[in-house]
Amino acid sequence: MSPSVSFLVVIMKKILYIHGYNSSSESRTAQVLLAHLGEGFELIHPTFSNDPEEAIPMARRIIREEGVDMVVATSLGGFVALSLRGIPKFVINPSVAPHLTLPNNGYDGDLSGFKRLSKVIWDDIDEAERTNTTGLFGLNDELFSYRDIFSTHYAHVIETEDSHHVLDETITDIVIPHIHSYFGK
């Protein structure tokens, strides 16, 4: 009689994190996600350009090549995420009109790409997009709030007492449980 062999197959869910303006792959949010997502999750968190015409194709390429299952994004990264279709998204204080807010935050680059894309991020939102996209909005966001326009296009809005930079506890107590719940973990 031959010995039996057992295999444990762990299916990793891949999460792409897209950081905000002038941030990086080593942002505080990325570090908290890395530390607390837990077993069965892989966080992909590259550094993105502030230029949406570079960041959006990069995000699409990573999603395709890495088999990403969900996107989590903050601020300007939320703008990039909201331009993506066909993937679940959790956006935190997303900027949806960066051409209006970036100049107030030290950005002196070309705003034409942001302006053009801010008109089309609301296009082609079908029922799957509407229900598979969640926005978290800090009620004390000192930079901007696009909660109202977001809620006219997407079904899931969460409000917290956070400022623009959410607390670690918001990530561990709200964002991560949402991700786990979405994947039935």
Short mmCIF file of C-alpha atoms in Angstrom, two decimals, residues 5-153:
data_model
loop_
_atom_site.label_atom_id
_atom_site.label_comp_id
_atom_site.label_asym_id
_atom_site.label_seq_id
_atom_site.Cartn_x
_atom_site.Cartn_y
_atom_site.Cartn_z
CA VAL A 5 -0.01 12.44 -0.23
CA SER A 6 -2.03 15.52 0.63
CA PHE A 7 -1.66 18.93 -0.90
CA LEU A 8 -2.90 22.20 0.48
CA VAL A 9 -3.69 24.69 -2.22
CA VAL A 10 -3.80 28.28 -1.07
CA ILE A 11 -5.37 30.64 -3.54
CA MET A 12 -3.87 34.07 -3.07
CA LYS A 13 -6.06 37.08 -3.71
CA LYS A 14 -4.02 39.86 -5.24
CA ILE A 15 -4.71 43.42 -4.19
CA LEU A 16 -3.23 46.35 -6.12
CA TYR A 17 -2.70 49.43 -3.96
CA ILE A 18 -2.50 52.77 -5.80
CA HIS A 19 -1.14 55.55 -3.61
CA GLY A 20 -1.96 59.23 -3.67
CA TYR A 21 -0.20 62.35 -4.91
CA ASN A 22 3.52 62.56 -4.11
CA SER A 23 3.35 59.33 -2.15
CA SER A 24 5.04 56.03 -2.90
CA SER A 25 4.88 52.28 -2.67
CA GLU A 26 6.06 52.61 0.93
CA SER A 27 3.19 54.84 2.08
CA ARG A 28 1.71 54.40 5.53
CA THR A 29 -1.49 52.93 4.06
CA ALA A 30 0.50 50.35 2.08
CA GLN A 31 2.44 49.40 5.21
CA VAL A 32 -0.74 48.94 7.28
CA LEU A 33 -2.33 46.86 4.52
CA LEU A 34 0.82 44.72 4.26
CA ALA A 35 0.92 44.16 8.01
CA HIS A 36 -2.76 43.33 8.44
CA LEU A 37 -4.25 41.84 5.25
CA GLY A 38 -3.36 38.40 6.49
CA GLU A 39 -2.92 34.98 4.98
CA GLY A 40 -4.27 34.42 1.51
CA PHE A 41 -3.61 37.96 0.29
CA GLU A 42 -0.77 39.48 -1.67
CA LEU A 43 -0.42 43.26 -1.81
CA ILE A 44 1.11 44.67 -4.97
CA HIS A 45 2.16 48.25 -4.25
CA PRO A 46 4.43 49.85 -6.83
CA THR A 47 5.23 53.54 -7.00
CA PHE A 48 3.02 55.27 -9.56
CA SER A 49 3.62 58.46 -11.50
CA ASN A 50 1.52 61.51 -10.62
CA ASP A 51 0.72 61.74 -14.35
CA PRO A 52 -2.56 59.88 -15.02
CA GLU A 53 -1.55 59.17 -18.60
CA GLU A 54 1.32 57.08 -17.20
CA ALA A 55 -0.38 55.76 -14.05
CA ILE A 56 -3.58 54.43 -15.67
CA PRO A 57 -1.85 52.28 -18.32
CA MET A 58 0.58 51.04 -15.65
CA ALA A 59 -2.34 50.00 -13.41
CA ARG A 60 -4.07 48.26 -16.33
CA ARG A 61 -0.87 46.40 -17.20
CA ILE A 62 -0.32 45.25 -13.61
CA ILE A 63 -3.95 44.10 -13.30
CA ARG A 64 -3.64 42.09 -16.50
CA GLU A 65 -0.14 40.64 -15.96
CA GLU A 66 -0.46 39.90 -12.23
CA GLY A 67 -4.08 38.73 -12.22
CA VAL A 68 -5.13 41.37 -9.70
CA ASP A 69 -8.44 40.65 -7.92
CA MET A 70 -9.15 44.07 -6.36
CA VAL A 71 -7.80 47.62 -6.35
CA VAL A 72 -7.47 49.70 -3.18
CA ALA A 73 -6.54 53.32 -3.74
CA THR A 74 -6.21 56.61 -1.91
CA SER A 75 -6.71 60.20 -3.04
CA LEU A 76 -5.14 60.70 -6.49
CA GLY A 77 -4.78 56.93 -6.68
CA GLY A 78 -8.57 56.85 -6.36
CA PHE A 79 -8.79 58.91 -9.53
CA VAL A 80 -6.65 56.32 -11.31
CA ALA A 81 -8.72 53.46 -9.84
CA LEU A 82 -12.05 55.01 -10.85
CA SER A 83 -10.86 55.10 -14.45
CA LEU A 84 -10.46 51.31 -14.41
CA ARG A 85 -13.33 49.04 -15.39
CA GLY A 86 -14.07 45.41 -14.67
CA ILE A 87 -12.37 45.10 -11.29
CA PRO A 88 -13.66 45.61 -7.73
CA LYS A 89 -12.40 48.81 -6.13
CA PHE A 90 -12.18 50.31 -2.65
CA VAL A 91 -11.23 53.99 -2.90
CA ILE A 92 -10.33 56.14 0.09
CA ASN A 93 -11.00 59.89 -0.17
CA PRO A 94 -10.75 59.70 -3.97
CA SER A 95 -9.89 62.79 -5.93
CA VAL A 96 -12.24 62.99 -8.90
CA ALA A 97 -11.26 66.48 -10.09
CA PRO A 98 -7.50 66.68 -9.55
CA HIS A 99 -7.21 69.48 -12.08
CA LEU A 100 -9.04 71.63 -9.49
CA THR A 101 -7.28 70.46 -6.32
CA LEU A 102 -3.67 69.70 -7.32
CA PRO A 103 -2.66 73.33 -7.95
CA ASN A 104 -3.56 74.07 -4.31
CA ASN A 105 -1.21 71.29 -3.22
CA GLY A 106 1.98 72.32 -4.99
CA TYR A 107 1.44 70.62 -8.35
CA ASP A 108 2.73 72.77 -11.19
CA GLY A 109 2.62 70.23 -14.01
CA ASP A 110 0.29 69.90 -16.97
CA LEU A 111 -3.33 69.51 -15.87
CA SER A 112 -4.86 68.77 -19.28
CA GLY A 113 -4.81 64.97 -18.84
CA PHE A 114 -6.52 65.27 -15.45
CA LYS A 115 -9.12 67.63 -16.85
CA ARG A 116 -9.90 65.39 -19.82
CA LEU A 117 -10.03 62.21 -17.71
CA SER A 118 -12.15 63.77 -14.97
CA LYS A 119 -14.92 64.08 -17.55
CA VAL A 120 -14.80 60.43 -18.57
CA ILE A 121 -14.29 58.60 -15.24
CA TRP A 122 -18.08 58.60 -14.87
CA ASP A 123 -18.65 56.99 -18.29
CA ASP A 124 -19.59 53.33 -18.75
CA ILE A 125 -20.49 52.62 -15.12
CA ASP A 126 -22.67 49.54 -15.38
CA GLU A 127 -24.40 47.74 -12.52
CA ALA A 128 -21.35 45.59 -11.77
CA GLU A 129 -19.14 48.69 -11.50
CA ARG A 130 -21.74 50.42 -9.37
CA THR A 131 -22.01 47.60 -6.88
CA ASN A 132 -18.35 46.49 -6.84
CA THR A 133 -16.92 49.91 -6.03
CA THR A 134 -16.84 51.25 -2.48
CA GLY A 135 -15.79 54.73 -1.42
CA LEU A 136 -14.64 55.68 2.05
CA PHE A 137 -14.85 59.38 2.87
CA GLY A 138 -13.38 61.15 5.87
CA LEU A 139 -15.89 63.74 7.07
CA ASN A 140 -12.99 65.91 8.25
CA ASP A 141 -11.07 65.77 4.97
CA GLU A 142 -9.22 69.08 4.83
CA LEU A 143 -8.38 68.83 1.11
CA PHE A 144 -11.63 67.93 -0.68
CA SER A 145 -14.71 65.75 -0.57
CA TYR A 146 -16.37 64.21 -3.57
CA ARG A 147 -18.74 62.03 -1.56
CA ASP A 148 -21.88 63.51 -3.11
CA ILE A 149 -20.92 62.98 -6.75
CA PHE A 150 -19.44 59.55 -5.93
CA SER A 151 -22.68 58.45 -4.28
CA THR A 152 -24.70 59.35 -7.39
CA HIS A 153 -22.65 56.83 -9.40
#
